Coordinates of C-alpha atoms (C1' of nucleotides) in Angstrom, one line a residue:
Chain F
X243 CA 9.3 56.5 -42.2
X244 CA 10.4 53.9 -40.1
X245 CA 10.8 55.0 -36.4
X246 CA 12.3 52.0 -34.0
X247 CA 10.0 50.8 -31.1
X248 CA 12.3 51.1 -27.7
X249 CA 11.3 50.0 -24.2
X250 CA 13.1 51.1 -21.4
X251 CA 13.3 49.7 -17.7
X252 CA 14.8 51.2 -14.8
X253 CA 13.5 51.9 -11.5
X254 CA 15.9 55.1 -11.1
X255 CA 13.6 57.7 -11.7
X256 CA 15.7 60.3 -12.6
X257 CA 17.6 58.2 -14.8
X258 CA 14.9 57.6 -16.9
X259 CA 14.3 61.2 -17.4
X260 CA 17.8 61.5 -18.7
X261 CA 17.5 58.5 -21.1
X262 CA 14.0 59.9 -22.5
X263 CA 15.7 63.3 -22.5
X264 CA 18.6 62.3 -24.9
X265 CA 16.2 60.1 -27.2
X266 CA 13.6 62.9 -27.3
X267 CA 15.1 64.5 -29.8
X268 CA 15.5 61.3 -32.1
X269 CA 12.6 60.7 -34.3
X270 CA 14.0 57.6 -35.1
X271 CA 13.2 56.5 -31.9
X272 CA 9.7 56.0 -30.2
X273 CA 9.3 55.1 -26.7
X274 CA 6.6 53.2 -26.2
X275 CA 7.0 51.6 -22.7
X276 CA 8.9 52.6 -19.5
X277 CA 8.7 50.4 -16.4
X278 CA 10.5 50.4 -13.0
X279 CA 10.8 46.3 -13.2
X280 CA 11.3 44.2 -15.4
X281 CA 8.3 42.0 -15.0
X282 CA 5.7 44.8 -16.5
X283 CA 8.2 44.8 -19.5
X284 CA 8.1 40.8 -20.0
X285 CA 4.1 41.0 -19.4
X286 CA 3.7 43.5 -22.2
X287 CA 6.0 41.7 -24.6
X288 CA 4.2 38.6 -23.9
X289 CA 1.0 40.2 -24.8
X290 CA 1.4 42.3 -27.6
X291 CA 5.2 41.7 -29.3
X292 CA 3.2 39.5 -31.7
X293 CA 1.2 41.9 -33.1
X294 CA 3.3 45.0 -32.8
X295 CA 7.0 44.0 -32.4
X296 CA 9.5 45.9 -30.0
X297 CA 12.7 46.6 -31.7
X298 CA 15.0 47.3 -28.7
X299 CA 14.8 47.3 -24.8
X300 CA 16.9 49.1 -22.6
X301 CA 17.2 47.7 -19.2
X302 CA 18.6 48.0 -15.5
X303 CA 20.5 45.2 -14.0
X304 CA 19.3 46.1 -10.6
X305 CA 15.0 46.2 -10.2
X306 CA 12.9 44.7 -7.8
X307 CA 10.5 41.9 -8.9
X308 CA 12.5 40.8 -12.0
X309 CA 16.0 42.3 -12.5
X310 CA 17.9 43.2 -15.8
X311 CA 19.7 39.7 -16.0
X312 CA 15.8 37.6 -16.1
X313 CA 14.2 39.9 -18.3
X314 CA 17.3 39.6 -20.9
X315 CA 17.1 36.1 -20.4
X316 CA 13.1 36.1 -20.7
X317 CA 13.1 37.6 -24.0
X318 CA 16.3 35.9 -25.7
X319 CA 13.9 32.8 -24.7
X320 CA 10.4 33.7 -25.8
X321 CA 10.9 37.1 -28.2
X322 CA 14.1 36.3 -29.9
X323 CA 13.9 38.9 -32.2
X324 CA 13.9 41.4 -29.6
X325 CA 17.4 43.4 -29.2
X326 CA 18.5 44.1 -25.6
X327 CA 20.6 46.5 -24.1
X328 CA 21.8 46.6 -20.5
X329 CA 22.8 50.2 -19.4
X330 CA 23.9 49.8 -15.5
X331 CA 26.5 51.1 -12.9
X332 CA 27.2 47.3 -12.0
X333 CA 30.5 45.7 -13.6
X334 CA 31.3 42.6 -11.9
X335 CA 32.4 40.1 -14.2
X336 CA 30.0 37.5 -13.2
X337 CA 27.0 39.6 -14.3
X338 CA 28.3 40.5 -17.7
X339 CA 29.5 36.5 -18.0
X340 CA 25.9 35.3 -17.6
X341 CA 24.4 38.3 -19.7
X342 CA 26.5 37.5 -22.8
X343 CA 25.7 33.8 -22.1
X344 CA 21.9 35.1 -22.6
X345 CA 22.7 36.5 -25.7
X346 CA 22.4 40.0 -24.4
X347 CA 22.8 42.8 -27.6
X348 CA 24.9 45.4 -25.5
X349 CA 26.3 46.6 -22.0
X350 CA 27.0 50.2 -21.7
X351 CA 27.6 51.6 -18.1
X352 CA 25.9 54.4 -16.6
X353 CA 28.8 56.5 -16.9
X354 CA 28.9 56.4 -20.6
X355 CA 28.5 60.0 -22.6
X356 CA 25.4 59.9 -24.6
X357 CA 26.9 59.9 -27.8
X358 CA 28.7 56.5 -26.8
X359 CA 24.7 55.0 -25.6
X360 CA 23.2 56.5 -28.9
X361 CA 26.7 54.6 -30.6
X362 CA 25.4 51.5 -28.9
X363 CA 21.4 51.8 -29.4
X364 CA 22.5 52.6 -33.5
X365 CA 24.7 49.6 -33.6
X366 CA 22.3 47.2 -31.9
X367 CA 19.3 47.8 -33.9
X368 CA 21.7 47.6 -36.9
X369 CA 22.3 43.9 -35.7
X370 CA 25.8 44.1 -34.2
X371 CA 26.7 44.0 -30.6
X372 CA 27.9 46.8 -28.5
X373 CA 29.9 46.8 -25.5
X374 CA 31.9 49.6 -24.1
X375 CA 35.6 49.1 -23.5
X376 CA 35.3 49.4 -20.0
X377 CA 32.8 46.5 -19.9
X378 CA 35.2 44.5 -21.8
X379 CA 38.1 45.4 -20.1
X380 CA 35.9 44.0 -16.7
X381 CA 35.3 41.0 -18.1
X382 CA 38.5 40.2 -19.9
X383 CA 40.1 40.9 -15.9
X384 CA 37.3 38.7 -14.9
X385 CA 37.9 35.8 -16.6
X386 CA 41.4 36.0 -16.2
X387 CA 41.4 36.4 -12.3
X388 CA 43.0 34.1 -10.1
X389 CA 39.7 34.2 -7.9
X390 CA 37.3 33.2 -11.0
X391 CA 39.8 30.6 -11.8
X392 CA 40.4 29.1 -8.5
X393 CA 36.6 29.4 -8.5
X394 CA 35.9 27.1 -11.6
X395 CA 38.8 24.4 -10.2
X396 CA 36.2 24.0 -7.8
X397 CA 33.8 20.9 -7.7
X398 CA 30.1 21.2 -6.9
X399 CA 30.7 19.5 -3.8
X400 CA 33.1 21.7 -2.5
X401 CA 31.5 24.7 -3.5
X402 CA 28.7 23.2 -1.2
X403 CA 30.9 22.3 1.7
X404 CA 32.4 25.7 1.6
X405 CA 29.2 27.9 1.5
X406 CA 28.4 25.7 4.8
X407 CA 31.3 26.6 6.4
X408 CA 30.9 30.3 5.5
X409 CA 27.3 29.9 7.5
X410 CA 29.5 29.3 10.6
X411 CA 28.7 25.7 11.0
X412 CA 31.1 23.0 12.3
X413 CA 32.2 20.4 10.5
X414 CA 30.0 17.9 12.5
X415 CA 27.0 19.6 11.6
X416 CA 27.8 20.1 7.7
X417 CA 28.4 16.4 8.2
X418 CA 25.0 15.7 9.7
X419 CA 23.6 18.2 7.0
X420 CA 25.1 16.4 3.6
X421 CA 24.8 12.8 5.3
X422 CA 28.6 12.5 5.1
X423 CA 31.2 11.4 7.3
X424 CA 32.9 13.7 9.8
X425 CA 36.1 13.1 8.0
X426 CA 34.9 13.7 4.9
X427 CA 34.3 17.3 5.2
X428 CA 37.8 17.5 7.1
X429 CA 39.0 16.4 3.2
X430 CA 37.1 18.9 2.0
X431 CA 38.0 22.0 4.0
X432 CA 41.6 20.7 3.4
X433 CA 41.4 20.8 0.0
X434 CA 39.6 24.2 -0.1
X435 CA 42.1 25.8 2.1
X436 CA 45.0 24.2 -0.6
X437 CA 43.0 25.0 -3.4
X438 CA 41.9 28.4 -2.5
X439 CA 45.6 29.4 -1.2
X440 CA 44.1 30.3 2.1
X441 CA 45.4 30.0 5.8
X442 CA 42.2 29.0 7.4
X443 CA 38.7 29.3 8.3
X444 CA 38.9 33.0 8.2
X445 CA 40.3 33.1 4.6
X446 CA 37.7 30.1 3.3
X447 CA 34.6 32.4 4.8
X448 CA 36.3 35.6 2.7
X449 CA 36.5 33.9 0.0
X450 CA 32.9 32.5 0.0
X451 CA 31.6 36.0 0.3
X452 CA 34.1 37.0 -2.2
X453 CA 32.7 34.7 -4.4
X454 CA 28.9 35.5 -3.1
X455 CA 28.3 31.8 -2.0
X456 CA 26.9 33.6 1.4
X457 CA 25.3 37.0 1.7
X458 CA 27.6 39.0 4.2
Chain D
X221 CA 14.6 88.0 -10.7
X222 CA 16.7 86.1 -8.4
X223 CA 18.2 82.8 -9.5
X224 CA 19.7 80.3 -7.5
X225 CA 23.2 79.4 -8.4
X226 CA 23.6 75.5 -8.5
X227 CA 26.4 73.1 -9.0
X228 CA 26.1 69.4 -9.8
X229 CA 28.7 66.5 -9.3
X230 CA 27.9 63.4 -11.0
X231 CA 30.1 60.7 -12.5
X232 CA 27.2 59.1 -14.4
X233 CA 26.9 61.2 -17.1
X234 CA 23.2 60.2 -18.1
X235 CA 22.2 61.0 -14.9
X236 CA 23.7 64.0 -15.1
X237 CA 21.8 64.9 -17.9
X238 CA 18.7 63.5 -16.3
X239 CA 19.4 66.2 -13.6
X240 CA 20.0 69.1 -16.2
X241 CA 16.9 68.2 -18.0
X242 CA 14.6 68.0 -14.8
X243 CA 16.3 71.8 -13.6
X244 CA 16.0 73.3 -17.2
X245 CA 12.3 74.4 -16.8
X246 CA 13.0 76.2 -14.1
X247 CA 14.3 79.4 -14.4
X248 CA 14.7 80.2 -10.7
X249 CA 17.7 77.4 -10.8
X250 CA 21.1 78.3 -12.7
X251 CA 23.3 75.6 -13.3
X252 CA 26.8 77.1 -13.0
X253 CA 29.0 73.8 -13.4
X254 CA 28.7 70.3 -13.9
X255 CA 31.9 67.9 -12.9
X256 CA 32.5 64.1 -12.6
X257 CA 34.4 64.4 -9.5
X258 CA 34.2 66.4 -6.1
X259 CA 37.9 67.8 -6.5
X260 CA 36.8 70.1 -9.3
X261 CA 33.8 71.5 -7.5
X262 CA 36.1 72.2 -4.4
X263 CA 38.6 73.8 -6.3
X264 CA 36.1 76.1 -8.2
X265 CA 34.6 76.8 -4.8
X266 CA 38.0 77.7 -2.9
X267 CA 38.6 80.4 -6.0
X268 CA 35.3 81.7 -7.0
X269 CA 32.7 81.3 -4.2
X270 CA 33.8 84.3 -2.3
X271 CA 33.4 86.6 -5.2
X272 CA 30.2 85.0 -6.5
X273 CA 28.3 82.4 -3.8
X274 CA 27.0 79.4 -4.8
X275 CA 23.6 78.4 -3.2
X276 CA 23.4 74.6 -3.6
X277 CA 25.8 71.4 -4.7
X278 CA 23.8 68.7 -5.6
X279 CA 26.6 65.8 -5.4
X280 CA 26.9 61.8 -5.9
X281 CA 28.4 59.8 -3.4
X282 CA 30.6 57.4 -5.4
X283 CA 33.2 59.6 -7.6
X284 CA 36.3 59.3 -8.3
X285 CA 38.9 61.5 -6.8
X286 CA 37.0 63.3 -4.1
X287 CA 33.7 61.4 -3.3
X288 CA 30.3 63.1 -2.1
X289 CA 31.2 62.7 1.6
X290 CA 34.7 64.1 1.5
X291 CA 33.0 66.9 -0.9
X292 CA 30.4 67.6 1.8
X293 CA 32.8 67.8 4.4
X294 CA 34.9 70.5 2.3
X295 CA 32.0 72.7 1.7
X296 CA 30.7 72.4 5.3
X297 CA 34.0 73.2 6.8
X298 CA 35.0 76.0 4.2
X299 CA 32.0 77.5 2.8
X300 CA 29.3 77.1 5.2
X301 CA 26.8 78.7 3.6
X302 CA 26.5 76.6 0.5
X303 CA 24.0 74.3 0.9
X304 CA 24.5 70.6 -0.3
X305 CA 22.2 67.9 -1.3
X306 CA 23.3 64.4 -1.7
X307 CA 21.3 62.6 -4.4
X308 CA 23.0 58.8 -4.5
X309 CA 21.8 55.3 -5.1
X310 CA 23.5 54.5 -1.9
X311 CA 21.8 53.7 1.2
X312 CA 24.1 52.4 4.0
X313 CA 23.5 54.0 7.3
X314 CA 27.2 54.8 7.9
X315 CA 27.2 56.8 4.9
X316 CA 24.0 58.7 6.0
X317 CA 25.4 59.2 9.5
X318 CA 28.4 60.5 8.6
X319 CA 26.9 62.7 5.8
X320 CA 24.2 63.9 8.4
X321 CA 27.2 64.6 10.9
X322 CA 28.9 66.5 8.8
X323 CA 26.1 68.9 8.3
X324 CA 24.3 67.7 4.9
X325 CA 21.3 69.7 4.3
X326 CA 19.6 66.8 2.5
X327 CA 19.5 63.4 1.0
X328 CA 17.1 61.8 -1.4
X329 CA 17.7 58.5 -3.3
X330 CA 18.4 58.2 -7.3
X331 CA 15.0 56.6 -7.8
X332 CA 12.9 59.4 -6.3
X333 CA 10.4 61.0 -8.3
X334 CA 11.7 64.2 -10.1
X335 CA 9.3 66.2 -7.7
X336 CA 10.5 65.2 -4.6
X337 CA 13.9 66.2 -5.9
X338 CA 12.8 69.4 -7.0
X339 CA 10.8 69.7 -3.2
X340 CA 14.1 68.9 -1.7
X341 CA 15.6 71.6 -3.4
X342 CA 13.4 74.0 -2.7
X343 CA 13.5 73.2 0.8
X344 CA 17.1 73.4 1.4
X345 CA 17.2 76.6 -0.5
X346 CA 14.5 77.7 1.4
X347 CA 17.2 76.7 4.9
X348 CA 15.3 73.6 6.0
X349 CA 16.8 70.3 5.8
X350 CA 15.5 67.6 3.4
X351 CA 15.5 63.6 3.8
X352 CA 13.2 61.4 1.7
X353 CA 11.6 58.7 3.9
X354 CA 13.1 55.8 2.6
X355 CA 16.4 57.2 3.9
X356 CA 15.4 58.4 7.4
X357 CA 14.1 54.8 7.3
X358 CA 17.1 53.4 6.9
X359 CA 19.4 55.8 8.9
X360 CA 16.8 54.7 11.8
X361 CA 17.2 51.3 11.2
X362 CA 20.6 51.2 10.9
X363 CA 21.1 53.3 14.5
X364 CA 19.0 50.7 16.0
X365 CA 20.7 47.4 14.1
X366 CA 21.9 44.9 16.0
X367 CA 25.5 45.1 14.2
X368 CA 25.9 48.8 14.8
X369 CA 25.0 48.5 18.8
X370 CA 27.3 45.5 18.8
X371 CA 30.2 47.4 17.0
X372 CA 29.9 50.4 19.1
X373 CA 30.3 48.2 22.3
X374 CA 33.4 46.9 20.9
X375 CA 36.6 48.4 22.4
X376 CA 38.8 49.8 19.8
X377 CA 41.6 46.5 21.5
X378 CA 38.7 44.2 20.5
X379 CA 38.6 46.1 16.7
X380 CA 42.2 45.8 16.5
X381 CA 42.4 42.1 17.2
X382 CA 39.0 41.7 15.3
X383 CA 40.5 43.2 11.9
X384 CA 43.3 40.8 12.3
X385 CA 41.8 37.8 13.0
X386 CA 40.1 38.4 9.8
X387 CA 43.1 38.7 8.2
X388 CA 43.6 35.2 8.7
X389 CA 46.2 35.7 11.3
X390 CA 46.6 33.1 13.9
X391 CA 46.5 34.0 17.8
X392 CA 50.2 33.4 18.2
X393 CA 50.7 36.0 15.1
X394 CA 48.3 38.6 16.6
X395 CA 49.9 38.4 20.0
X396 CA 53.4 38.9 18.0
X397 CA 51.8 41.8 16.1
X398 CA 50.4 43.6 19.1
X399 CA 53.3 43.0 21.8
X400 CA 50.7 41.1 23.7
X401 CA 50.3 37.6 25.5
X402 CA 48.9 34.4 23.5
X403 CA 46.7 34.3 26.3
X404 CA 45.4 38.1 25.8
X405 CA 44.4 37.3 22.7
X406 CA 42.7 34.3 23.1
X407 CA 40.5 36.3 25.6
X408 CA 39.7 39.0 22.9
X409 CA 38.5 36.3 20.9
X410 CA 36.4 34.7 23.3
X411 CA 34.9 37.9 24.2
X412 CA 34.2 39.0 20.5
X413 CA 32.5 35.2 19.7
X414 CA 30.2 36.2 22.9
X415 CA 29.7 39.9 22.4
X416 CA 29.0 39.4 18.7
X417 CA 26.9 36.6 19.3
X418 CA 28.9 34.4 16.5
X419 CA 29.6 30.9 16.7
X420 CA 33.6 30.5 15.5
X421 CA 36.2 32.3 13.4
X422 CA 34.1 32.2 10.2
X423 CA 31.3 34.8 11.9
X424 CA 33.9 36.6 13.2
X425 CA 34.9 37.1 9.6
X426 CA 31.8 37.7 8.2
X427 CA 31.1 40.3 11.0
X428 CA 34.4 42.4 10.1
X429 CA 34.2 42.3 6.5
X430 CA 30.3 43.8 7.1
X431 CA 31.4 46.4 9.2
X432 CA 34.4 47.2 6.8
X433 CA 37.1 46.5 9.0
X434 CA 38.7 44.3 6.2
X435 CA 38.5 44.6 2.2
X436 CA 36.3 42.0 0.8
Chain R
dT56 C1' 41.9 0.4 -21.4
dT57 C1' 44.4 3.2 -18.4
dA58 C1' 43.9 7.7 -16.9
dT59 C1' 41.8 11.6 -14.6
dG60 C1' 39.3 13.8 -11.7
dC61 C1' 35.9 13.7 -8.1
dC62 C1' 33.5 11.8 -3.9
dT63 C1' 34.1 9.2 -0.4
dC64 C1' 36.2 7.8 4.0
dA65 C1' 40.0 6.8 7.4
dC66 C1' 44.5 7.4 11.0
dG67 C1' 47.8 10.1 13.6
dG68 C1' 49.8 13.8 15.4
dA69 C1' 50.6 18.7 16.1
dA70 C1' 48.5 22.9 16.5
dA71 C1' 44.8 26.0 17.1
dA72 C1' 40.6 27.0 18.6
dC73 C1' 36.5 27.1 21.9
dG74 C1' 34.5 27.3 26.9
dG75 C1' 34.6 28.4 31.5
dG76 C1' 36.4 29.7 35.0
dG77 C1' 40.3 33.6 37.9
dT78 C1' 43.7 37.8 38.6
dA79 C1' 45.4 42.6 38.4
dT80 C1' 45.4 47.3 37.2
dA81 C1' 43.9 51.7 35.8
dC82 C1' 41.0 55.4 34.6
dC83 C1' 36.0 57.2 34.6
dA84 C1' 32.0 58.3 36.3
dC85 C1' 28.5 58.4 39.7
Chain L
dG18 C1' 34.6 55.0 47.2
dT19 C1' 31.8 52.0 44.8
dG20 C1' 31.0 50.3 40.2
dG21 C1' 31.5 49.7 35.6
dT22 C1' 35.0 48.9 31.6
dA23 C1' 38.9 48.6 29.2
dT24 C1' 43.4 46.1 29.4
dA25 C1' 46.2 42.5 29.8
dC26 C1' 47.4 37.8 31.9
dC27 C1' 46.6 33.1 33.3
dC28 C1' 45.2 27.8 33.7
dC29 C1' 42.6 23.8 32.3
dG30 C1' 40.1 20.9 30.0
dT31 C1' 38.0 19.7 25.4
dT32 C1' 36.9 20.3 20.6
dT33 C1' 38.2 21.2 16.3
dT34 C1' 41.3 22.9 13.0
dC35 C1' 45.1 21.8 10.1
dC36 C1' 48.5 18.6 7.7
dG37 C1' 50.1 14.9 5.6
dT38 C1' 48.9 10.3 3.7
dG39 C1' 46.5 6.7 1.8
dA40 C1' 42.6 4.3 -0.2
dG41 C1' 38.2 2.5 -2.7
dG42 C1' 34.5 3.5 -5.8
dC43 C1' 32.7 5.5 -10.0
dA44 C1' 31.9 7.8 -13.9
dT45 C1' 34.2 9.7 -17.9
dA46 C1' 37.4 11.0 -21.2
dA47 C1' 41.7 9.9 -23.9

DNA sequence: TTATGCCTCACGGAAAACGGGGTATACCAC
DNA sequence: GTGGTATACCCCGTTTTCCGTGAGGCATAA
């Protein structure tokens, strides 16, 4: 009888225990490796996957060293036949979008029932994709949200200026930084305020933070 | 043989499974209830705790309806003999401080080894407190951080003005809102920029967000 | 080829922010 | 009762933001 080879990456030990206890009772699945960072998984695959192909990697998003997003990208670049399932508590549209663009095979939130997790694993090993309803909801909501649309309507230069504004630089300093005229930066600021429908610098700053252009 | 009565609250099903599988092998612990929100736990205790006292409640912080902070407060107010242990991935100093002020008995991060979790449970049931080293680190770092000190150095009025500034109101609008002179608000803004060691509105806005004075 | 969008720069004027003072009352603690 | 702090207010001068408008170059897509 064939048993699928599965690898799990999660830096939450207790969660790992939970996953293991769920999959322990299933002889059709063999956990061949667990790790608390993507780096070890990537290394393992680079060395061993050619000889002993892995069927599925289950991974968290937030991990030290190499997170789930990078791990997924690595796998889909260098080990295309290995399926990936993300299990995470994070639900921001940006992350989900990045993962789907990188050909992730599934995404299940950590608060899902174990039945759903098993269903996801089964589907993916069957060659299908599996995304929980809540993930699809977040994704769609994110894609059609004002913020995202507005963000996409900004040019690269505008984003750059916005970032520097939120970093507390004055117009003159931004101009120096980008080797542009002060007037140019003023134009960008104006356009940003107009495009993003905010009232002033405070609004721009909040927006930049929301979009993750600056920390805090 | 006495078996301690334990209740667990966590809205992450898989994590719950992990915890259960860890505690299943221990006959000295009996899980009498699990829930995905604090509300149910609080209700249960209000009704049954007098007849059948519970020894320990293990709870996550982030939960719908009633979170771990509120649950802990409820328990420590109305069921003082029930011990509480928080197990969460959240590590912000503010949360930890609130919990300790509310007499929580322990705090362990979710990425802890299960040995540490068992040690924490044992210590707490023994009447001791248990906080993981990483939690203590965050707490201390938070208490001695510039941000927290600066925040505490602000008066109520200053916080109020800061909040309105971050909400994109102009000086004049804030003055109208608080029935104060425009000059007064200008003074407050000046003092805030000086006290918080930022350069301009953008800095104030970022600070207000970091301190949770405004959403986003 | 026109059109569209982006990037760049500019002028002018009103409004607001910024920086550095100062005054005054009240309350609380030492 | 002196010092510290929170509160509230004021003046002045400079800088920056905010807002409208316009315009040239440049790439690319219709």
